[in-house]
Coordinates of C-alpha atoms in Angstrom, one line a residue:
X1 CA 73.3 26.6 141.1
X2 CA 76.1 29.1 140.6
X3 CA 76.7 32.6 142.0
X4 CA 78.5 34.8 139.5
X5 CA 80.1 38.2 139.7
X6 CA 81.3 38.0 143.3
X7 CA 83.8 40.8 144.1
X8 CA 84.7 39.3 147.5
X9 CA 84.8 39.5 151.2
X10 CA 87.8 41.8 151.3
X11 CA 85.1 44.5 151.2
X12 CA 83.0 43.9 154.4
X13 CA 80.0 45.4 152.6
X14 CA 80.3 42.8 149.8
X15 CA 80.9 40.2 152.5
X16 CA 77.6 41.2 154.0
X17 CA 75.9 40.9 150.6
X18 CA 77.3 37.4 149.8
X19 CA 76.4 36.1 153.2
X20 CA 72.9 37.4 152.9
X21 CA 72.6 36.1 149.3
X22 CA 73.8 32.6 150.3
X23 CA 71.3 32.5 153.1
X24 CA 68.5 33.7 150.8
X25 CA 69.4 31.0 148.3
X26 CA 69.2 28.3 150.9
X27 CA 65.9 29.7 152.3
X28 CA 64.4 30.3 148.9
X29 CA 65.6 27.2 146.9
X30 CA 66.0 24.7 149.8
X31 CA 68.8 23.8 152.3
X32 CA 69.9 20.9 150.0
X33 CA 70.9 23.3 147.2
X34 CA 74.4 22.8 146.0
X35 CA 76.1 26.2 145.5
X36 CA 79.2 27.1 143.5
X37 CA 80.6 30.6 143.1
X38 CA 82.8 32.7 140.8
X39 CA 84.8 35.3 142.7
X40 CA 87.8 37.6 142.1
X41 CA 89.7 36.1 145.0
X42 CA 88.4 32.5 145.4
X43 CA 90.9 31.7 148.1
X44 CA 89.5 34.3 150.4
X45 CA 85.9 33.1 149.7
X46 CA 86.9 29.5 150.5
X47 CA 87.7 30.8 154.0
X48 CA 84.7 33.0 154.2
X49 CA 82.1 30.5 152.9
X50 CA 83.7 27.1 152.8
X51 CA 80.4 25.2 151.9
X52 CA 80.5 26.9 148.5
X53 CA 82.7 25.6 145.7
X54 CA 84.7 28.6 144.5
X55 CA 86.6 29.3 141.2
X56 CA 88.1 32.4 139.6
X57 CA 86.3 34.5 137.0
X58 CA 86.7 33.6 133.3
X59 CA 89.1 35.8 131.3
X60 CA 90.6 37.6 134.3
X61 CA 94.3 38.3 134.6
X62 CA 96.0 39.0 137.9
X63 CA 99.2 40.5 136.4
X64 CA 100.6 43.3 138.6
X65 CA 101.3 45.7 135.7
X66 CA 98.4 47.4 134.1
X67 CA 99.4 46.9 130.4
X68 CA 100.2 43.2 131.0
X69 CA 96.9 42.7 132.8
X70 CA 95.0 44.3 129.9
X71 CA 96.8 42.2 127.3
X72 CA 96.2 39.0 129.3
X73 CA 92.6 39.9 129.8
X74 CA 92.2 40.2 126.0
X75 CA 93.9 36.9 125.3
X76 CA 92.0 35.1 128.0
X77 CA 88.7 36.6 126.9
X78 CA 89.4 35.3 123.4
X79 CA 90.3 31.9 124.7
X80 CA 87.2 31.8 126.9
X81 CA 84.9 32.6 124.0
X82 CA 86.6 29.9 121.8
X83 CA 86.4 27.4 124.7
X84 CA 82.6 28.2 125.2
X85 CA 81.9 28.1 121.4
X86 CA 83.5 24.6 121.3
X87 CA 81.0 23.5 124.0
X88 CA 83.4 23.7 126.9
X89 CA 84.9 20.2 126.3
X90 CA 86.5 18.3 129.2
X91 CA 89.7 17.8 127.0
X92 CA 91.0 21.1 125.7
X93 CA 94.3 21.2 123.8
X94 CA 95.4 24.8 124.6
X95 CA 96.2 26.8 127.7
X96 CA 93.6 29.5 127.3
X97 CA 91.6 29.9 129.3
X98 CA 93.7 28.5 132.3
X99 CA 92.4 25.3 133.9
X100 CA 91.0 27.1 137.0
X101 CA 89.0 29.5 134.8
X102 CA 87.7 26.6 132.8
X103 CA 86.2 25.3 136.0
X104 CA 84.1 28.6 136.2
X105 CA 82.8 28.0 132.7
X106 CA 81.9 24.4 133.6
X107 CA 80.1 25.8 136.7
X108 CA 78.0 28.1 134.6
X109 CA 77.4 25.5 131.9
X110 CA 76.3 22.7 134.3
X111 CA 74.2 24.9 136.7
X112 CA 70.4 24.8 136.6
X113 CA 70.5 28.5 137.6
X114 CA 73.0 31.4 137.6
X115 CA 72.4 34.2 140.1
X116 CA 74.5 37.3 139.5
X117 CA 75.7 38.5 143.0
X118 CA 73.9 41.3 144.8
X119 CA 75.8 44.6 144.6
X120 CA 76.7 47.2 142.0
X121 CA 79.0 45.7 139.3
X122 CA 77.3 46.7 136.0
X123 CA 78.3 50.3 135.7
X124 CA 81.1 52.1 133.8
X125 CA 83.2 53.4 136.6
X126 CA 85.9 50.8 135.6
X127 CA 86.5 48.1 133.0
X128 CA 85.2 45.3 135.3
X129 CA 81.8 45.6 133.6
X130 CA 83.2 43.6 130.7
X131 CA 84.3 40.7 132.8
X132 CA 80.9 40.7 134.6
X133 CA 79.0 40.8 131.4
X134 CA 81.1 37.9 130.1
X135 CA 79.9 35.6 132.9
X136 CA 76.3 36.5 132.1
X137 CA 76.9 36.0 128.4
X138 CA 78.3 32.5 129.1
X139 CA 75.2 31.6 130.9
X140 CA 73.1 32.8 128.0
X141 CA 75.3 30.9 125.6
X142 CA 74.7 27.7 127.5
X143 CA 71.1 28.5 128.0
X144 CA 71.4 28.5 131.8
X145 CA 68.7 30.7 133.3
X146 CA 70.0 33.9 134.9
X147 CA 68.6 36.0 137.7
X148 CA 70.3 39.2 138.8
X149 CA 70.1 39.5 142.6
X150 CA 69.2 43.0 144.0
X151 CA 71.8 45.4 142.7
X152 CA 72.5 48.8 141.1
X153 CA 72.9 48.8 137.4
X154 CA 74.2 51.9 135.6
X155 CA 75.0 54.6 134.7
X156 CA 76.6 53.5 131.4
X157 CA 77.5 56.5 129.3
X158 CA 78.9 54.7 126.3
X159 CA 76.2 53.9 123.7
X160 CA 78.0 50.7 122.5
X161 CA 78.4 49.5 126.1
X162 CA 74.8 50.2 126.8
X163 CA 73.8 48.2 123.8
X164 CA 76.0 45.3 124.8
X165 CA 74.6 45.4 128.3
X166 CA 71.0 45.5 127.0
X167 CA 71.6 42.5 124.8
X168 CA 73.1 40.4 127.6
X169 CA 70.5 41.4 130.2
X170 CA 67.7 41.1 127.8
X171 CA 68.1 37.3 128.0
X172 CA 67.9 37.2 131.8
X173 CA 64.9 35.5 133.4
X174 CA 64.6 38.3 136.1
X175 CA 66.6 41.4 137.1
X176 CA 66.1 42.6 140.7
X177 CA 66.6 46.4 141.0
X178 CA 67.4 47.6 144.6
X179 CA 66.5 51.2 144.0
X180 CA 64.4 53.4 141.7
X181 CA 67.4 54.6 139.6
X182 CA 68.2 51.1 138.4
X183 CA 64.6 50.2 137.7
X184 CA 64.2 53.3 135.5
X185 CA 67.7 52.9 133.9
X186 CA 66.9 49.3 132.8
X187 CA 63.5 50.2 131.3
X188 CA 64.1 53.7 130.0
X189 CA 67.8 53.6 129.0
X190 CA 68.3 49.9 128.1
X191 CA 64.8 49.3 126.8
X192 CA 64.2 46.1 128.7
X193 CA 60.6 45.0 129.2
X194 CA 59.0 45.7 132.6
X195 CA 58.2 42.0 132.9
X196 CA 61.9 41.2 133.4
X197 CA 62.6 43.9 136.0
X198 CA 61.4 43.7 139.7
X199 CA 61.9 46.3 142.4
X200 CA 63.2 44.6 145.5
X201 CA 64.7 45.4 148.9
X202 CA 68.5 45.6 149.0
X203 CA 69.5 42.1 150.1
X204 CA 71.8 43.5 152.8
X205 CA 68.6 44.1 154.9
X206 CA 68.1 40.3 155.0
X207 CA 71.4 39.8 156.8
X208 CA 70.8 38.1 160.1
X209 CA 74.1 37.5 161.9
X210 CA 75.4 39.8 164.6
X211 CA 78.1 39.0 167.2
X212 CA 77.4 41.4 170.1
X213 CA 80.0 39.7 172.4
X214 CA 82.6 39.9 169.7
X215 CA 81.7 43.5 169.1
X216 CA 82.1 44.5 172.7
X217 CA 85.5 42.7 172.8
X218 CA 86.7 44.4 169.6
X219 CA 85.8 47.8 171.0
X220 CA 87.6 47.0 174.2
X221 CA 90.7 46.3 172.1
X222 CA 90.4 49.9 170.8
X223 CA 90.1 51.3 174.2
X224 CA 86.3 51.8 174.1
X225 CA 84.7 50.3 177.2
X226 CA 81.2 49.0 177.4
X227 CA 80.1 52.3 179.1
X228 CA 81.8 54.7 176.7
X229 CA 79.7 56.7 174.3
X230 CA 81.1 57.1 170.7
X231 CA 80.2 58.0 167.2
X232 CA 80.9 55.7 164.3
X233 CA 82.2 56.5 160.8
X234 CA 83.6 55.1 157.6
X235 CA 85.8 56.7 155.0
X236 CA 85.9 56.1 151.3
X237 CA 88.9 56.8 149.1
X238 CA 86.6 57.9 146.3
X239 CA 88.2 58.8 142.9
X240 CA 85.5 61.5 142.2
X241 CA 85.2 60.4 138.5
X242 CA 82.9 63.2 137.4
X243 CA 85.1 66.0 138.9
X244 CA 87.2 68.2 136.7
X245 CA 89.8 68.3 139.4
X246 CA 89.8 64.9 141.1
X247 CA 92.6 65.6 143.5
X248 CA 91.1 68.8 144.7
X249 CA 87.7 67.1 145.3
X250 CA 89.5 64.3 147.2
X251 CA 91.3 66.9 149.3
X252 CA 88.1 68.9 150.0
X253 CA 86.4 65.7 151.1
X254 CA 89.2 64.9 153.5
X255 CA 89.3 68.5 154.9
X256 CA 85.5 68.5 155.5
X257 CA 85.6 65.1 157.2
X258 CA 88.4 66.2 159.5
X259 CA 86.6 69.4 160.4
X260 CA 83.4 67.5 161.1
X261 CA 84.9 64.8 163.3
X262 CA 86.9 67.2 165.4
X263 CA 83.8 69.4 165.9
X264 CA 81.8 66.5 167.0
X265 CA 84.4 65.4 169.5
X266 CA 84.8 69.0 170.8
X267 CA 81.1 69.5 171.3
X268 CA 79.9 66.1 172.5
X269 CA 83.0 64.6 174.2
X270 CA 82.5 61.5 172.1
X271 CA 85.4 60.0 170.2
X272 CA 84.7 58.9 166.7
X273 CA 85.6 55.3 165.8
X274 CA 86.6 55.0 162.1
X275 CA 85.8 51.5 161.0
X276 CA 87.5 49.6 158.2
X277 CA 85.0 48.4 155.7
X278 CA 87.4 48.2 152.7
X279 CA 91.1 47.9 153.3
X280 CA 91.9 50.0 150.2
X281 CA 90.5 53.0 152.1
X282 CA 93.0 52.6 154.9
X283 CA 95.5 55.1 153.5
X284 CA 93.0 57.9 153.5
X285 CA 91.5 57.0 156.8
X286 CA 95.0 56.9 158.3
X287 CA 95.5 60.5 157.1
X288 CA 92.2 61.6 158.5
X289 CA 92.8 59.9 161.9
X290 CA 96.2 61.5 162.2
X291 CA 94.8 65.0 161.4
X292 CA 92.0 64.5 164.0
X293 CA 94.3 63.4 166.8
X294 CA 92.6 62.4 170.0
X295 CA 89.1 62.9 168.5
X296 CA 89.4 59.7 166.5
X297 CA 90.0 56.0 167.3
X298 CA 91.0 54.2 164.1
X299 CA 90.2 50.5 163.7
X300 CA 92.5 49.0 161.1
X301 CA 91.5 45.4 161.7
X302 CA 89.7 43.2 159.2
X303 CA 86.6 42.3 161.2
X304 CA 83.9 39.9 160.3
X305 CA 80.5 41.4 159.3
X306 CA 78.9 39.9 162.4
X307 CA 81.5 41.5 164.7
X308 CA 81.3 44.8 162.8
X309 CA 77.6 44.8 163.3
X310 CA 78.1 44.1 167.0
X311 CA 80.5 47.1 167.3
X312 CA 78.4 49.5 165.2
X313 CA 75.1 49.0 167.0
X314 CA 76.7 50.4 170.1
X315 CA 77.4 53.8 168.5
X316 CA 75.2 56.8 169.4
X317 CA 75.2 57.9 165.8
X318 CA 76.9 57.0 162.5
X319 CA 78.4 58.8 159.5
X320 CA 79.0 56.5 156.6
X321 CA 80.9 57.2 153.5
X322 CA 80.7 53.5 152.6
X323 CA 77.0 52.7 152.1
X324 CA 76.9 49.1 153.4
X325 CA 78.5 50.3 156.7
X326 CA 75.4 52.5 156.9
X327 CA 73.3 49.3 156.5
X328 CA 75.3 47.7 159.4
X329 CA 74.3 50.7 161.5
X330 CA 70.7 50.9 160.3
X331 CA 70.2 47.1 161.1
X332 CA 71.3 48.0 164.6
X333 CA 68.8 50.9 164.9
X334 CA 71.6 53.5 164.9
X335 CA 70.7 57.0 163.5
X336 CA 72.8 57.3 160.4
X337 CA 74.0 60.1 158.1
X338 CA 75.0 58.7 154.6
X339 CA 77.4 60.4 152.2
X340 CA 76.3 59.3 148.7
X341 CA 78.8 58.6 145.9
X342 CA 76.4 56.4 143.8
X343 CA 72.7 56.0 143.3
X344 CA 72.6 53.1 145.7
X345 CA 72.9 55.4 148.7
X346 CA 70.4 57.9 147.6
X347 CA 68.0 55.3 146.2
X348 CA 68.0 52.9 149.2
X349 CA 67.7 55.8 151.7
X350 CA 64.8 57.0 149.6
X351 CA 63.1 53.6 150.0
X352 CA 63.6 53.9 153.7
X353 CA 62.0 57.4 153.7
X354 CA 65.3 58.7 155.1
X355 CA 66.3 60.9 152.3
X356 CA 66.9 63.8 154.7
X357 CA 69.8 61.8 156.1
X358 CA 71.8 61.5 152.9
X359 CA 74.2 64.0 151.4
X360 CA 76.2 64.0 148.1
X361 CA 79.8 63.2 148.8
X362 CA 81.1 66.1 146.6
X363 CA 78.7 68.8 147.9
X364 CA 78.0 68.2 151.5
X365 CA 78.2 71.0 154.1
X366 CA 79.8 69.6 157.3
X367 CA 77.5 71.7 159.6
X368 CA 74.4 70.1 158.2
X369 CA 75.7 66.6 159.2
X370 CA 76.9 68.0 162.5
X371 CA 73.5 69.3 163.3
X372 CA 71.9 66.0 162.4
X373 CA 74.3 64.1 164.7
X374 CA 73.6 66.5 167.6
X375 CA 69.8 66.0 167.1
X376 CA 70.2 62.2 166.8
X377 CA 72.2 62.0 170.1
X378 CA 69.8 64.3 172.0
X379 CA 66.8 62.3 170.7
X380 CA 68.5 58.9 170.4
X381 CA 65.5 56.7 171.4
X382 CA 63.1 58.4 169.1
X383 CA 65.6 58.4 166.2
X384 CA 66.4 54.7 166.8
X385 CA 62.7 53.9 166.7
X386 CA 62.4 55.7 163.4
X387 CA 65.3 53.7 161.9
X388 CA 63.9 50.4 163.1
X389 CA 60.5 51.2 161.7
X390 CA 62.1 52.2 158.4
X391 CA 64.1 48.9 158.1
X392 CA 61.1 46.7 159.1
X393 CA 58.7 48.7 156.9
X394 CA 60.5 48.3 153.5
X395 CA 57.8 48.0 150.9
X396 CA 59.5 45.9 148.3
X397 CA 59.9 42.1 148.4
X398 CA 62.9 40.3 149.9
X399 CA 65.0 38.2 147.5
X400 CA 64.4 35.0 149.5
X401 CA 60.7 35.4 148.8
X402 CA 61.4 36.1 145.1
X403 CA 63.3 32.8 144.8
X404 CA 60.5 30.9 146.5
X405 CA 58.1 32.1 143.8
X406 CA 60.4 31.7 140.7
X407 CA 59.6 29.1 138.1
X408 CA 62.7 27.5 136.7
X409 CA 61.0 25.2 134.3

């Protein structure tokens, strides 16, 4: 079988998802299952999951200049469709698509099942939705069954893009929605039949690997001893796409975070460790760490998901701007405040019955989060018990169980 639409392990949240998905596939379909994968940066994934055969996404260009990238994307997309329409022959007389991308088409054509990776890739925040739909369209073209692993789909504001998405997804065998928004969007906005859509638990909660020894060692590198108390946090360099003044919104987010972290340090004596979930956030988190001074310890390292989990579960409380870092904390029983920039944050926290612990990233009042953190620290044991009960009590099925029951005939 083939996993499509993998963004990649450069985002530790996506690394968590692909690790959990791979484990769910082996549990649900059998340990002998041969798995190939299509990822934006296959060389990174070969290091991350070497047992999977990786290839680059069809029709994608890696040109450094935007206009060149768009032009090459168009040419490669046309070449990919021509290649697929010709039956993806082994002998192909032209250079489009490139040979490595032809391997991805073969992986889709020859698979007995394509599983679109867990995450949130079918939305109109950027143009990547077209590349992701292309992979699913190829599976439909070759009549390879498609299952979409638990993910967020939508919003999609363009009517033509919604229609295209509905046509492609309408041929899927099953679509797993990890929160209520996606379920309703698929049925109400895209008009898909309820029989194709299943509410499930976010697959991140199926992740089972935690490296506690590595976590202690990594914290020690940062000057946090095993007896030190600290608060964890992640930063997101969010573009605020719905804002009329994006730079002002970004600046206000930064100012409020700086105010919040300094206040927490001044009033609790606990330093705040800013973790690196996505390296593209480092520029903003560097600015925030500088402005916070001694209140913040900034971890710039690329940690494995297991080590990050081992570090995070030692925090007294956590403030997450990146949602899957919140999952890291929740899996460790850490009281967590989530700043929501998409429906996945609000929806998944709603499933956990923790909606009072999530705030909109563009509207939050720092004092509200501050008060929650003080309460969480004062009542740490009770709040941790609440988190653990929420995680173990999720009412929707796990993806590994879905795979065990699926009929591929």
